Structures are given as structure tokens and as C-alpha cells.
GROMACS .gro file of C-alpha atoms in nm:
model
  365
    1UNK     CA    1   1.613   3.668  -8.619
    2UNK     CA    2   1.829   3.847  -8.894
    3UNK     CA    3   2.144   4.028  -8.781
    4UNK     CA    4   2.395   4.242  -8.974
    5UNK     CA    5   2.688   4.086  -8.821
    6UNK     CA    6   2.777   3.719  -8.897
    7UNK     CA    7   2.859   3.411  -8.638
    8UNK     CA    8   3.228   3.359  -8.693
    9UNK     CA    9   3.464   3.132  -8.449
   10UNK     CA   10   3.567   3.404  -8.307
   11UNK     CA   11   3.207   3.591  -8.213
   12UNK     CA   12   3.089   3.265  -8.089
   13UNK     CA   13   3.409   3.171  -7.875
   14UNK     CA   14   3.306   3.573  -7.716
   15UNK     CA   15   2.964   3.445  -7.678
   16UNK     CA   16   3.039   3.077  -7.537
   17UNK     CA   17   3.291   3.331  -7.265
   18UNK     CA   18   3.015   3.581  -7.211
   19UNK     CA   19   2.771   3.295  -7.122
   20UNK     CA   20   3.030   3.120  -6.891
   21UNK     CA   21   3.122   3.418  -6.723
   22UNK     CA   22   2.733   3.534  -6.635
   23UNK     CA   23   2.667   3.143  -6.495
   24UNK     CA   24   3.017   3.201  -6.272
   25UNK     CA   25   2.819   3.511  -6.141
   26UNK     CA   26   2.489   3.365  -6.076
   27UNK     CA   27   2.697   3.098  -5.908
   28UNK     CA   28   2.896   3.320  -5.708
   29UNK     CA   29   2.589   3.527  -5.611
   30UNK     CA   30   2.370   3.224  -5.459
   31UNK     CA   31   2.696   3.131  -5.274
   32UNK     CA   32   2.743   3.485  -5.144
   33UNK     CA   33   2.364   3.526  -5.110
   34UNK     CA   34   2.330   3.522  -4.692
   35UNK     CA   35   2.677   3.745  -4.707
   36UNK     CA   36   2.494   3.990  -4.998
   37UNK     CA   37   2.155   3.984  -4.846
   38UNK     CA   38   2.245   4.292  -4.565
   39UNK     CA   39   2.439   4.511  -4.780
   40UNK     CA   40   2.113   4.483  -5.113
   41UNK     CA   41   1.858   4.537  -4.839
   42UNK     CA   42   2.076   4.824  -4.731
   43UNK     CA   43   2.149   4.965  -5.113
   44UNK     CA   44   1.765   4.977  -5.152
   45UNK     CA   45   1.650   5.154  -4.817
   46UNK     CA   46   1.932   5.384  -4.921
   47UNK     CA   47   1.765   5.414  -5.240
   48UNK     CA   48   1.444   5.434  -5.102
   49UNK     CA   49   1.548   5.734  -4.866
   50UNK     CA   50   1.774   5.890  -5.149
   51UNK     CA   51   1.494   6.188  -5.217
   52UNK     CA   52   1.460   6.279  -4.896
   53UNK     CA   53   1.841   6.298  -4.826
   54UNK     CA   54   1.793   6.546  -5.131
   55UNK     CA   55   1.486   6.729  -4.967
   56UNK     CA   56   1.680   6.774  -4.663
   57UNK     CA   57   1.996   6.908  -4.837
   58UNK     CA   58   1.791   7.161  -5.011
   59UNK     CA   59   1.544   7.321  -4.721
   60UNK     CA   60   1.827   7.312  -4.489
   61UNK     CA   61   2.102   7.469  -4.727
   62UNK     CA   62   2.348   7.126  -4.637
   63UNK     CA   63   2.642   7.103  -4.847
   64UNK     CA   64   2.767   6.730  -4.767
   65UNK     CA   65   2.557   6.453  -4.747
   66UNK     CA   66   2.676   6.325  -4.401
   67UNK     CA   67   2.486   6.587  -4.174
   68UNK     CA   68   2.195   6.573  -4.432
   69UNK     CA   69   2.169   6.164  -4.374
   70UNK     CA   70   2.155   6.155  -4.024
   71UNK     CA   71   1.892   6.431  -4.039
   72UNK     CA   72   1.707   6.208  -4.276
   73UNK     CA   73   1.753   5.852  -4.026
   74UNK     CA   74   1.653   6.030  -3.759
   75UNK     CA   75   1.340   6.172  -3.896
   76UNK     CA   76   1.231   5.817  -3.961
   77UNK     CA   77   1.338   5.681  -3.662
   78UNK     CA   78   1.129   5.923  -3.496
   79UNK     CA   79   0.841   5.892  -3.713
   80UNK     CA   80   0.859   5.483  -3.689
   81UNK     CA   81   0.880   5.552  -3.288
   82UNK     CA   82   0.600   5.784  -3.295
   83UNK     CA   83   0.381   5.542  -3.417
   84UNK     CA   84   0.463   5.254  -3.223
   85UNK     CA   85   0.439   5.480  -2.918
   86UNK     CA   86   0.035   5.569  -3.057
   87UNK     CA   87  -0.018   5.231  -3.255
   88UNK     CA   88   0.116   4.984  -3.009
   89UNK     CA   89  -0.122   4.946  -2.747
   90UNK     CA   90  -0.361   4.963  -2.943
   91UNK     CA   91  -0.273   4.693  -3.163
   92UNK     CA   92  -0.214   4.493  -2.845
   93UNK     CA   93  -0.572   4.541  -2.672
   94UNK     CA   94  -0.722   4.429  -3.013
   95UNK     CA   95  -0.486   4.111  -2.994
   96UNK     CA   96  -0.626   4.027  -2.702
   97UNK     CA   97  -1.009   4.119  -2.793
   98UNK     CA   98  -0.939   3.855  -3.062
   99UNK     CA   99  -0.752   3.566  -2.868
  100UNK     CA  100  -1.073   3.608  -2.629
  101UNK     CA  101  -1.330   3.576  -2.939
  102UNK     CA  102  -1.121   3.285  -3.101
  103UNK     CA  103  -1.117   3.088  -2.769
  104UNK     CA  104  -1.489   3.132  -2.762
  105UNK     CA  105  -1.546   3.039  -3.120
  106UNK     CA  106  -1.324   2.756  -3.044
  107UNK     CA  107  -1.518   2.614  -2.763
  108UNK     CA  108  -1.940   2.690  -2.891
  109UNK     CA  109  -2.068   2.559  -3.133
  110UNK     CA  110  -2.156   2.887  -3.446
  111UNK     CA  111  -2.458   2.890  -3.670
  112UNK     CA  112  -2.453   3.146  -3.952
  113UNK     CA  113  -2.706   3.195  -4.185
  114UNK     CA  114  -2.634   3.061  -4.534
  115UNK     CA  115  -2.332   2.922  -4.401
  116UNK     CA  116  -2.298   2.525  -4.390
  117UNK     CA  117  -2.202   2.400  -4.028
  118UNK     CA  118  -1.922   2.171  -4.233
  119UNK     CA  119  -1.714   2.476  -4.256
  120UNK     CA  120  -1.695   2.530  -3.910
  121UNK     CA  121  -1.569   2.195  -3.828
  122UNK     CA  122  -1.330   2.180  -4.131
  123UNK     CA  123  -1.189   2.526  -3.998
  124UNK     CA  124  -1.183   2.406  -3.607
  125UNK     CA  125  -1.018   2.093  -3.729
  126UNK     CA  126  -0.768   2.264  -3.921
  127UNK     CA  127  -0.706   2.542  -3.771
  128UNK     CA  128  -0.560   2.570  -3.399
  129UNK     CA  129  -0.772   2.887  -3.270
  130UNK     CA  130  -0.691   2.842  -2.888
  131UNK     CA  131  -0.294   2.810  -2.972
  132UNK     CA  132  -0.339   3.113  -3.213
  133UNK     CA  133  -0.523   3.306  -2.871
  134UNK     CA  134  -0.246   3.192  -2.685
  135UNK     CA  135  -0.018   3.335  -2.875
  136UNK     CA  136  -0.236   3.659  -2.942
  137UNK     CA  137  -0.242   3.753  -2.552
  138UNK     CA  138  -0.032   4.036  -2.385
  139UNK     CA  139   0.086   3.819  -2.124
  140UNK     CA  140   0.189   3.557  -2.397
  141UNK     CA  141   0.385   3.787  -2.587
  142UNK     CA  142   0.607   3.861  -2.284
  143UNK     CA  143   0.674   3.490  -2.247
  144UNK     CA  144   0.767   3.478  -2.599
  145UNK     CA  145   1.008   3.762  -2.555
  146UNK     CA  146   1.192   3.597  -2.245
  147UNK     CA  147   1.205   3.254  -2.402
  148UNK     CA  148   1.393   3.424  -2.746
  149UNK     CA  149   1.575   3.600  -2.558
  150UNK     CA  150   1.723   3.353  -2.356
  151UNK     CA  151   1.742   3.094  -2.655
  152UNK     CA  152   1.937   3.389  -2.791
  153UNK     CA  153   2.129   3.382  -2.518
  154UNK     CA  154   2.229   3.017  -2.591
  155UNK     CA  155   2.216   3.016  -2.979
  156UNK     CA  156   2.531   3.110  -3.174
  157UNK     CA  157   2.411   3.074  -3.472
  158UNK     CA  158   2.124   3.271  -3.386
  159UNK     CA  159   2.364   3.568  -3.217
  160UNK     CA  160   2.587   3.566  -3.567
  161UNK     CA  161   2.218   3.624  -3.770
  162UNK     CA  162   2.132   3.943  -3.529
  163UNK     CA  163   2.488   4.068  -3.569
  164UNK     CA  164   2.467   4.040  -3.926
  165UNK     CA  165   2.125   4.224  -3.953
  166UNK     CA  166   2.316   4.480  -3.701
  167UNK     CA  167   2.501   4.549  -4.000
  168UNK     CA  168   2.239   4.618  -4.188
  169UNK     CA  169   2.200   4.950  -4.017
  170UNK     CA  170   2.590   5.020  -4.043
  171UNK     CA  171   2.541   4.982  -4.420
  172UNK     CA  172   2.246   5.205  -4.457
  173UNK     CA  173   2.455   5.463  -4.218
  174UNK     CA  174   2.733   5.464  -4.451
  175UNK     CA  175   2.581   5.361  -4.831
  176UNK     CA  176   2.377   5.718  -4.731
  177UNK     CA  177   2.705   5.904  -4.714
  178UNK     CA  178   2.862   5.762  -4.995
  179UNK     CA  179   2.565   5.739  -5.225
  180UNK     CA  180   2.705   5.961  -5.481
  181UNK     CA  181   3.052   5.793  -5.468
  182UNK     CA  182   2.894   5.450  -5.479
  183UNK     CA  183   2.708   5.544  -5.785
  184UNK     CA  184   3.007   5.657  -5.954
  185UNK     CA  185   3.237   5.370  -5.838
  186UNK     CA  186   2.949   5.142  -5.981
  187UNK     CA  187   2.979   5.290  -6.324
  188UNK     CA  188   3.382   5.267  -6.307
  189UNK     CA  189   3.329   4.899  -6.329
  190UNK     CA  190   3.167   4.899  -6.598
  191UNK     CA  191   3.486   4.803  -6.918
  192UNK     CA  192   3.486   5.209  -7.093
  193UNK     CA  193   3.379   4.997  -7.465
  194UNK     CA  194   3.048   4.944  -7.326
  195UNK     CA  195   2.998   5.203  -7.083
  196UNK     CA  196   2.737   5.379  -7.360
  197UNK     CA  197   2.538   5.096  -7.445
  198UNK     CA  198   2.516   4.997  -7.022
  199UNK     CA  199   2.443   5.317  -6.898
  200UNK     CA  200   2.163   5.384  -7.147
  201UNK     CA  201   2.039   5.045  -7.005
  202UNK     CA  202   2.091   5.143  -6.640
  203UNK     CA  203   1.932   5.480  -6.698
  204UNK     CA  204   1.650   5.315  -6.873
  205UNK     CA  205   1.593   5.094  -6.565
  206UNK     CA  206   1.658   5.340  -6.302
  207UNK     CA  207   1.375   5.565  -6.487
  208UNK     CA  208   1.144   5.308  -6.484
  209UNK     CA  209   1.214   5.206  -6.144
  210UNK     CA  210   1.186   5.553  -6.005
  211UNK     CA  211   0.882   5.556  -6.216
  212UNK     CA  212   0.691   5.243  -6.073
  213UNK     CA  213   0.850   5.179  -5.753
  214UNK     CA  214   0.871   5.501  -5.579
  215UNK     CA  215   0.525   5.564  -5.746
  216UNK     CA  216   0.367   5.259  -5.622
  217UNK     CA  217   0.475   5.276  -5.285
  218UNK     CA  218   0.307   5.587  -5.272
  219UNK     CA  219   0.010   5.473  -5.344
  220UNK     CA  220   0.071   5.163  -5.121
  221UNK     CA  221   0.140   5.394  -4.810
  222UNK     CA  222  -0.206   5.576  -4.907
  223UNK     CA  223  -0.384   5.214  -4.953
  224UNK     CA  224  -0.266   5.120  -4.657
  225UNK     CA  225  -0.391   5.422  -4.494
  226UNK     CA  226  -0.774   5.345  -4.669
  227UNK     CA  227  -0.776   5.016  -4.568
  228UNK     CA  228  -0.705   5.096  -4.154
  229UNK     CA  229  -0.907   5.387  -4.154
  230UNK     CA  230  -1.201   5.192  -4.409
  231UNK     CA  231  -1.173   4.903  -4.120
  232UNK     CA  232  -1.190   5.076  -3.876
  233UNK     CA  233  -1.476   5.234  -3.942
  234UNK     CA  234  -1.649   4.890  -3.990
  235UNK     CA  235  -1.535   4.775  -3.664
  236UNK     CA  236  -1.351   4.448  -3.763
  237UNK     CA  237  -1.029   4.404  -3.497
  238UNK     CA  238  -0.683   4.465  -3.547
  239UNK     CA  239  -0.787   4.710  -3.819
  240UNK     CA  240  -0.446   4.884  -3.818
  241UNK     CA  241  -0.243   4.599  -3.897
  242UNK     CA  242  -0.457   4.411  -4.147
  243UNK     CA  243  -0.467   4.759  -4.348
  244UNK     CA  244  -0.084   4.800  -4.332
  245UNK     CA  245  -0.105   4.405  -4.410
  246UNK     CA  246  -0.311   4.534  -4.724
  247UNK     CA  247  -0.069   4.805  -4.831
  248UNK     CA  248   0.231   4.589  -4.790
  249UNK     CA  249   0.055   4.375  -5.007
  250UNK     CA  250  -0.061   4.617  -5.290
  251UNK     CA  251   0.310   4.628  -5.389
  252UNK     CA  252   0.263   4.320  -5.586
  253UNK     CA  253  -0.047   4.330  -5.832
  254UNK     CA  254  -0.335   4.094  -5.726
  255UNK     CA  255  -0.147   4.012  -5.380
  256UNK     CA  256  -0.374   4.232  -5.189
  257UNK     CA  257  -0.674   4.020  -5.225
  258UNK     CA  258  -0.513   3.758  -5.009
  259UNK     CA  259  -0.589   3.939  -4.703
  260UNK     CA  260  -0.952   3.899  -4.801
  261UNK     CA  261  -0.873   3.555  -4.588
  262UNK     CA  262  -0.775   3.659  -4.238
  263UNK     CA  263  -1.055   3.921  -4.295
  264UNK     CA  264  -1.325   3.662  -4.339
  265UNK     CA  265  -1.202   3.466  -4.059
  266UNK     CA  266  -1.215   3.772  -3.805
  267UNK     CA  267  -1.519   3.803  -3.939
  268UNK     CA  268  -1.630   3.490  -3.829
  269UNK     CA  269  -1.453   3.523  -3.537
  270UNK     CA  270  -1.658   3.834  -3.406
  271UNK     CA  271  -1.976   3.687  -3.516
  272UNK     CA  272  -1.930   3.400  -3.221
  273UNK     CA  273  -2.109   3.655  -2.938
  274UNK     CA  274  -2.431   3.671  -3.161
  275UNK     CA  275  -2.390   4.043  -3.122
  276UNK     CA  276  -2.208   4.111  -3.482
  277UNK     CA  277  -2.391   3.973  -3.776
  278UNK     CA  278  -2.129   3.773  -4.000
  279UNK     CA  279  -2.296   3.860  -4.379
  280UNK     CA  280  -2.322   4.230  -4.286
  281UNK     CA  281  -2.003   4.294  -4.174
  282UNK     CA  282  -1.806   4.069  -4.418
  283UNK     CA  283  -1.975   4.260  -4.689
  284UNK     CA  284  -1.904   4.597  -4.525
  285UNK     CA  285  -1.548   4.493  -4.533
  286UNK     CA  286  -1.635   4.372  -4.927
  287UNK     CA  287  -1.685   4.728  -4.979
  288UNK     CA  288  -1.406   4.865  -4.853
  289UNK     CA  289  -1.227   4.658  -5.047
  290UNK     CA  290  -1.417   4.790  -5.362
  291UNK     CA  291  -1.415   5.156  -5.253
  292UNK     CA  292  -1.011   5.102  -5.203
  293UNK     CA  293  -0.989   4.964  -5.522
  294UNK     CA  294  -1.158   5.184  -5.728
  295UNK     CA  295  -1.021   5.475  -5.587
  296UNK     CA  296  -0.682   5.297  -5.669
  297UNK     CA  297  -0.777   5.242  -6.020
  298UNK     CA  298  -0.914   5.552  -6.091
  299UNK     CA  299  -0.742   5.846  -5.869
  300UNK     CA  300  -0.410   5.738  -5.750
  301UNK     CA  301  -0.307   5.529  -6.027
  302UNK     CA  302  -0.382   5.764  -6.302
  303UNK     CA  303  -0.223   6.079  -6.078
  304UNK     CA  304   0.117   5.918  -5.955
  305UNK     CA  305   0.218   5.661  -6.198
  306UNK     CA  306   0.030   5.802  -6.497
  307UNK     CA  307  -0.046   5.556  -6.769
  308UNK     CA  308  -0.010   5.186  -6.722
  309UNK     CA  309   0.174   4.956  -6.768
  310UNK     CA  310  -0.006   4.854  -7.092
  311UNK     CA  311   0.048   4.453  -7.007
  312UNK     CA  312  -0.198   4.180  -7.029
  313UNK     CA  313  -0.350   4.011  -6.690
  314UNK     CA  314  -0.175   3.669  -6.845
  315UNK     CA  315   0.134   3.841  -6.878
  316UNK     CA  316   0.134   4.005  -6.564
  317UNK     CA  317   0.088   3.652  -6.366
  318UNK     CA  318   0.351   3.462  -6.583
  319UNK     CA  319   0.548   3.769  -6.493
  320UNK     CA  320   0.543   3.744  -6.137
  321UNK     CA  321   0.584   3.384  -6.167
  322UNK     CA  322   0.897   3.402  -6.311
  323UNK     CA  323   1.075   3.682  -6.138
  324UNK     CA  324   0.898   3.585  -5.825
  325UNK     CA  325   1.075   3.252  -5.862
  326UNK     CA  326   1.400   3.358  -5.977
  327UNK     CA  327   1.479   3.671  -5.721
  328UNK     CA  328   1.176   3.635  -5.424
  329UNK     CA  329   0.951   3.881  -5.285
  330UNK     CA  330   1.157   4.115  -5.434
  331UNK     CA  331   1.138   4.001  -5.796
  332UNK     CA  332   0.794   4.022  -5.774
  333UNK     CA  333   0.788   4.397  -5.685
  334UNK     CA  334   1.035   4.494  -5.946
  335UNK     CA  335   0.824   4.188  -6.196
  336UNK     CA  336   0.601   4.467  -6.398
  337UNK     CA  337   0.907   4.776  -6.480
  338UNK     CA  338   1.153   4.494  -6.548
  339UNK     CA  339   0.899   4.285  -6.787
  340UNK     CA  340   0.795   4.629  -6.958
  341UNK     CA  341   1.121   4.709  -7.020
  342UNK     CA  342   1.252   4.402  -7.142
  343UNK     CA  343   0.955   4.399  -7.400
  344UNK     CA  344   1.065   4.758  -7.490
  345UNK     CA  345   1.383   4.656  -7.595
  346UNK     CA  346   1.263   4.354  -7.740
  347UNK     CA  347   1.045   4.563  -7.997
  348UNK     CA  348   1.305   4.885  -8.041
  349UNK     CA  349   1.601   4.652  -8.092
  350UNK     CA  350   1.511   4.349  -8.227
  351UNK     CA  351   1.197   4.320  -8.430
  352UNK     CA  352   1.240   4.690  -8.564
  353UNK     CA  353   1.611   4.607  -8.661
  354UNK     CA  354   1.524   4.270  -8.823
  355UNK     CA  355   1.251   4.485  -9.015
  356UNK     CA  356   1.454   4.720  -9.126
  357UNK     CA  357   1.744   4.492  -9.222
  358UNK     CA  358   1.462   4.265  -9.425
  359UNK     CA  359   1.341   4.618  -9.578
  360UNK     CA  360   1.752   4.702  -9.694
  361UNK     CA  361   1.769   4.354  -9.850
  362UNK     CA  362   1.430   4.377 -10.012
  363UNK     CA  363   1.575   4.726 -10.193
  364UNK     CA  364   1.879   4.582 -10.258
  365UNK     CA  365   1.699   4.294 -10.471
   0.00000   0.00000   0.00000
């Protein structure tokens, strides 16, 4: 790479300090991490919630943002309570359905059509279906409640984790008043010599991450709402949660197909009475699969996030590798806007500067 500016001693001493000083941070941060990991999950449901503090302040004519953020927890904890109140039981009759299916498919022998009887004993020696109905049933869940609670009771370590997640909701609480003043304290930080050149970067990256994240979770909420409704309408079990399952999942590109596993499995599962055909309902779930998809590729996508991301398939896997590996579930959300930005500036700052710098040389010859 050409640059205009030469490496003296005293640019590369800067550069040898700069270096040091960002592998101090990464240091710091992975020793602060279980400290940090409350308040960042708390910055981004702020963030998340941030335009609906705004929609609140605007149709109710609220001048602070105090009265206008507990208007906006409270909707969702209504909404969240609403549909646990609806969702619940429901969720828990269809556990049991299931634990009562896998305990039968556990103890008969299964023949499926087209299907080799080897992969019923490689799955029933593999895979534990009468501890997985245990654990399914309603009464079984109570158990499981007691016995946490009372190794709660008598775990320290365990009561210091809850009270630190207790936090969690005592930072959104007050990261939601402050938002503005957060913001603004952020860019304070920031030394006033490169305050232009970082908040062009921060505004880039908050653009694109209003741009892809809000957008996708969007469309994830209205995924999620195909898939429950799409399985439901096939009759496969615990349709509600494998479609949130899905939606969850549709955050991360190519994740969503994982599902396809538990899917096949209930499938098999509900195929044990003789009643439900395996091949025609796995491939009615196939379809809404494909009917989800397309309507993902085609409607939503195009609509909320408008044109795409423009990467290859190999560079969207090596992408997700890398910030999946270096930041978590997380990184591999935020994998796509970061990598597409990164590549922007790569091509606006780098290759089109050495190009024109080889283009000033060339006229100056």
C-alpha cells in the first residue's frame, strides 16, 4: 500500500503506543467481561427500545424522557405478560403431548417407509427420549422449579449471578433516562483531534446498524410469526416455540435451517401412533420452510432492508466465523453491517487513495 505520509521514528513509536494501548483494552475488557456483560446487554435493549421511547414522547406530547421510558417498559412488560398469560399453557399441554409420544417412540419399535430401521436405533441409542419426556412433563417442570430454587437457596455463587442479572433491569431503567446524556458523554471521550474522523465512523456504523439490525429484527419478529402460524397449520407440536425458535434464529444468515433438526425429529416423534404419516408431514413442514423463505427473499427483504448486502455466500460464512468467534452470538448478528462496512472503507480509503496517489506520481513523471 502507498501512503503520502512517511514511517519516521516518531510515527512508528505512535503506532507501536496505539497498538499497545488497544491490546491493554482487549485485555482489560475479557477481564471485566462478567462485570461488562449486564450493563452491554442493557445499552442494547436500551437501544433496541430507543424508537419507541421516541414514539411515545411524540403521541403523548412528553417532554423528558423519564415518564416517556416507563411508559415504554411497561408497554412491554405487559405485552411479554400478555402472551405468556395466552401462550403458556398452551406451550405446556404440547410439552406434555410430546413427552407422551417420545416415551412411546422410545419403548415400540417404528417402521417408516423409505426410512432404514438403523436410524432408529442410532437415534434411540443416542438420544435419551424418556429423560427428555421427563423433563417435558408439567409435573416435572414443577420439580425442577423447587429443586433450583432451593439449590438457589444454598448457592452463593448462584444468588451473586441472579443479583447481577437483577441489575440488568436497573441499567435498562436508568440507560433509558439518560440515553441522550450517555450518548453525549460517549462522544466527550472521544480526544477533540479526532473527534471528526470517529464520529464519521460511529455515524457510519450506527447507520448501518439501524439499517440491518432494527431492519432484520423486523423481519425476524414477522418470520417468527410465519413459521408458528405455518406449523401450526401443519399440526407438528410445540408449533409456537419452534417458530419463535426459527425467528430467533433468522437473525444470523443460514442459522435458521438448524431447526430443520428438532423439526424432523417431532416429526418422527408423531409418526410413532401410526396415525400421522412421517414423509407427508415432514414435507409439509419442508414447505413451510420454502414458503417462509421465499417470502423472506422476495417481500420482506426487499421492503425493510432494501438492497442487500451485496456479499458473497463465502464471505458471509468466513464472516460469521470470525466475528462469531471473536465477540459470540452477538458478533454474529452484527457479522454482515460490520463486514460491509469494513470493506467500504477498505475500497473508499485505501485502494482509491493508493490509486490516486499512483495516478499524482504517474503525472508528476
Amino acid at each position: 500500500m502507498i501512503t503520502d505520509r512517511p514511517f519516521t521514528f516518531d510515527r512508528v513509536v505512535r503506532l507501536l503506543i496505539g497498538v499497545t494501548l488497544f491490546i491493554l483494552t482487549l485485555w482489560l475488557i475479557n477481564l471485566l467481561k462478567d462485570v461488562l456483560l449486564p450493563f452491554v446487554v442493557a445499552c442494547l435493549i436500551a437501544y433496541i427500545l430507543e424508537p419507541l421511547v421516541q414514539y411515545n414522547r411524540t403521541i403523548l406530547h412528553l417532554k423528558g424522557r423519564t415518564l416517556a421510558s416507563i411508559v415504554t417498559l411497561f408497554e412491554i412488560t405487559t405485552l411479554i405478560a400478555i402472551l405468556c398469560y395466552f401462550f403458556i399453557p398452551v406451550i405446556i399441554k404440547e410439552a406434555n403431548d410430546v413427552a407422551n409420544m417420545m416415551k412411546e417412540y422410545a419403548s415400540n419399535d417404528v417402521s417408516i417407509p423409505f426410512l432404514p430401521a438403523d436410524i432408529h436405533r442410532v437415534l434411540k441409542s443416542n438420544i435419551n427420549f424418556e429423560e427428555i419426556a421427563r423433563r417435558l412433563t408439567q409435573q416435572d417442570i414443577q420439580n425442577i422449579m423447587d429443586n433450583s430454587m432451593s439449590f438457589i437457596s444454598g448457592g452463593v455463587g448462584v444468588i451473586m449471578s441472579i443479583v447481577e442479572w437483577l441489575l440488568v433491569f436497573l441499567y435498562i431503567i436508568f440507560v433509558m433516562i439518560d440515553y441522550d446524556n450517555l450518548m453525549r458523554g460517549f462522544r466527550m471521550l472521544v480526544p477533540p483531534k479526532y473527534r471528526r474522523r470517529v464520529f464519521k465512523i460511529g455515524y457510519d456504523i450506527k447507520r448501518s446498524m439501524n439499517h440491518y439490525f432494527r431492519g432484520q429484527a423486523l423481519i425476524a419478529c414477522i418470520v417468527a410469526i410465519c413459521y408458528s402460524v405455518g406449523f401450526s397449520i401443519v399440526g407438528i407440536p410445540m408449533a409456537i416455540i419452534l417458530g419463535i425458535t426459527a425467528g430467533i434464529c433468522f437473525m444470523v444468515p443460514y442459522m435458521v435451517y438448524i431447526t430443520v433438526i428438532p423439526v424432523t425429529l417431532l416429526c418422527l416423534v408423531c409418526s410413532v401412533d401410526m396415525q400421522v404419516d412421517f414423509w407427508h408431514l415432514w414435507w409439509k413442514c419442508i414447505a413451510v420452510y420454502a414458503f417462509t423463505q421465499i417470502l423472506s427473499d422476495l417481500i420482506l427483504t426487499p421492503k425493510i432492508m432494501g438492497k442487500a448486502m451485496g456479499l458473497n455466500p463465502a464471505i458471509i460464512l468466513l464472516s460469521l466465523s470470525i466475528w462469531g468467534t471473536l465477540l459470540g452470538l452477538i458478533g454474529m448478528i452484527i457479522a454482515l453491517p460490520l463486514t460491509t462496512l469494513i470493506i467500504s472503507y477498505y475500497n473508499e480509503f485505501l485502494i482509491k487513495r493508493s490509486q490516486r496517489t499512483l495516478q499524482k506520481t504517474s503525472a508528476q513523471n
